[in-house]
């Protein structure tokens, strides 16, 4: 038999207020996010290993940027929920928080959002050429979408 307090809450609060916070989260756009890129040669240690296992990749960075196969991104612990999927407007790609980033952590401690997006191969070290490519891709601060819908446009490139 439900307690008197529980029955009183049901009369006062709508049922939706008792739902999990994760089910109520709406997508939101976050602007001013620093975007950088990393890959095999400048991962720490060099290679494709990630800090978190978000399924199907077994601690290996990768992805193509679709909702079902998002790119790996690194950030600061606590800045995003582990395995959280975001949409990167600059790239028109989905990305999933699967790795740790030291510079992101420093920035987060100063109140700045920072994501470091995986690029390149998970099996071949692209060396200095890849690092130069990562630097060339790095834009000024951009916007991302948190809790994005699964049907946003994805750039195939």
C-alpha positions as CSV (number, residue, x, y, z in Angstrom):
1,X,0.0,0.0,0.0
2,X,1.5,3.4,-1.0
3,X,2.5,5.7,1.8
4,X,0.4,8.7,2.5
5,X,3.3,11.0,1.4
6,X,3.7,9.2,-1.9
7,X,0.0,9.5,-2.6
8,X,0.1,13.2,-1.8
9,X,3.0,13.7,-4.2
10,X,1.1,12.0,-7.0
11,X,-1.7,14.5,-6.4
12,X,0.6,17.5,-6.5
13,X,3.3,16.5,-9.0
14,X,2.7,15.5,-12.6
15,X,4.0,12.0,-13.4
16,X,6.6,13.4,-15.8
17,X,8.4,15.1,-12.9
18,X,9.1,11.6,-11.4
19,X,10.8,10.4,-14.7
20,X,14.6,10.0,-14.9
21,X,16.5,13.2,-15.7
22,X,18.1,11.4,-18.7
23,X,14.7,10.9,-20.4
24,X,13.8,14.5,-20.0
25,X,16.9,16.1,-21.5
26,X,16.2,18.1,-24.5
27,X,18.8,18.8,-27.2
28,X,20.7,22.1,-26.7
29,X,23.2,24.1,-28.6
30,X,26.4,25.1,-26.9
31,X,28.5,27.8,-28.5
32,X,32.1,28.9,-27.9
33,X,33.5,25.3,-27.8
34,X,37.2,25.0,-28.6
35,X,37.7,22.3,-31.3
36,X,41.0,20.6,-31.9
37,X,41.9,17.3,-33.6
38,X,44.1,14.4,-32.6
39,X,45.0,11.0,-34.0
40,X,47.4,8.1,-33.8
41,X,50.7,10.1,-33.8
42,X,49.7,12.6,-31.0
43,X,47.5,10.4,-28.9
44,X,49.0,9.7,-25.4
45,X,50.4,7.1,-25.7
46,X,50.6,7.1,-29.6
47,X,48.0,4.8,-31.1
48,X,44.3,4.4,-31.2
49,X,43.6,3.5,-27.5
50,X,40.8,5.3,-25.8
51,X,40.1,5.8,-22.1
52,X,36.5,4.6,-22.2
53,X,34.8,1.6,-23.8
54,X,31.5,2.8,-25.3
55,X,30.7,-0.4,-27.1
56,X,31.6,-2.0,-30.4
57,X,35.1,-0.5,-30.6
58,X,36.7,-2.0,-27.5
59,X,38.8,1.0,-26.4
60,X,39.8,1.8,-30.0
61,X,39.2,5.3,-31.5
62,X,37.4,5.6,-34.8
63,X,34.0,6.2,-36.3
64,X,32.7,7.9,-39.5
65,X,30.5,10.5,-38.0
66,X,27.0,9.0,-38.3
67,X,24.7,8.7,-35.3
68,X,25.2,4.9,-35.2
69,X,29.0,5.1,-35.8
70,X,30.1,8.5,-34.3
71,X,33.6,9.8,-34.3
72,X,35.6,9.5,-31.1
73,X,36.2,12.7,-29.2
74,X,38.3,13.4,-26.2
75,X,37.5,15.9,-23.5
76,X,37.8,16.6,-19.7
77,X,36.2,14.2,-17.2
78,X,33.0,15.8,-16.1
79,X,32.7,18.1,-19.1
80,X,30.5,15.5,-20.8
81,X,28.9,12.2,-19.7
82,X,31.1,9.3,-20.7
83,X,29.9,7.9,-24.0
84,X,27.7,11.0,-24.6
85,X,26.9,11.6,-28.3
86,X,27.1,15.2,-29.6
87,X,26.6,16.7,-33.0
88,X,29.5,18.8,-34.3
89,X,28.0,21.6,-36.4
90,X,31.3,22.6,-38.0
91,X,31.8,19.1,-39.4
92,X,28.2,18.0,-39.7
93,X,29.1,14.8,-37.9
94,X,28.2,13.0,-34.7
95,X,30.9,12.4,-32.1
96,X,31.0,10.3,-28.9
97,X,33.0,11.1,-25.7
98,X,35.4,8.1,-25.5
99,X,38.7,9.6,-24.5
100,X,40.6,11.9,-22.1
101,X,42.3,15.1,-23.2
102,X,44.9,16.9,-20.9
103,X,44.5,20.3,-22.5
104,X,40.7,19.9,-22.4
105,X,41.0,19.3,-18.7
106,X,43.0,22.5,-18.2
107,X,40.5,24.5,-20.2
108,X,37.6,23.0,-18.4
109,X,39.1,24.0,-15.0
110,X,39.1,27.5,-16.4
111,X,35.4,27.2,-17.5
112,X,36.0,26.7,-21.2
113,X,34.5,23.8,-23.2
114,X,37.0,21.9,-25.4
115,X,36.6,18.9,-27.6
116,X,39.5,17.0,-29.3
117,X,38.2,15.0,-32.3
118,X,39.8,11.8,-33.6
119,X,41.0,11.9,-37.1
120,X,42.9,9.5,-39.3
121,X,43.5,5.8,-39.1
122,X,43.3,3.6,-36.1
123,X,45.9,1.3,-37.5
124,X,48.5,3.6,-39.2
125,X,50.6,6.3,-37.7
126,X,50.2,9.3,-40.0
127,X,53.2,11.1,-38.4
128,X,54.0,14.7,-38.9
129,X,51.8,15.0,-42.0
130,X,48.8,13.9,-40.0
131,X,49.6,16.4,-37.2
132,X,49.8,19.2,-39.8
133,X,46.5,18.1,-41.2
134,X,44.9,18.2,-37.7
135,X,46.3,21.7,-37.2
136,X,44.9,22.9,-40.6
137,X,41.5,21.5,-39.7
138,X,41.4,23.4,-36.3
139,X,38.9,26.3,-36.4
140,X,38.1,29.1,-34.1
141,X,35.6,28.1,-31.3
142,X,32.4,26.5,-32.7
143,X,29.0,25.3,-31.6
144,X,27.9,21.7,-30.8
145,X,24.6,20.1,-30.1
146,X,24.1,18.1,-27.0
147,X,21.5,15.3,-26.9
148,X,21.0,15.7,-30.7
149,X,18.3,14.0,-32.6
150,X,19.5,11.1,-34.7
151,X,18.5,12.5,-38.1
152,X,20.7,15.6,-38.5
153,X,22.6,15.9,-41.9
154,X,26.0,14.1,-42.0
155,X,28.8,15.2,-44.3
156,X,30.2,12.1,-46.0
157,X,33.7,13.5,-46.4
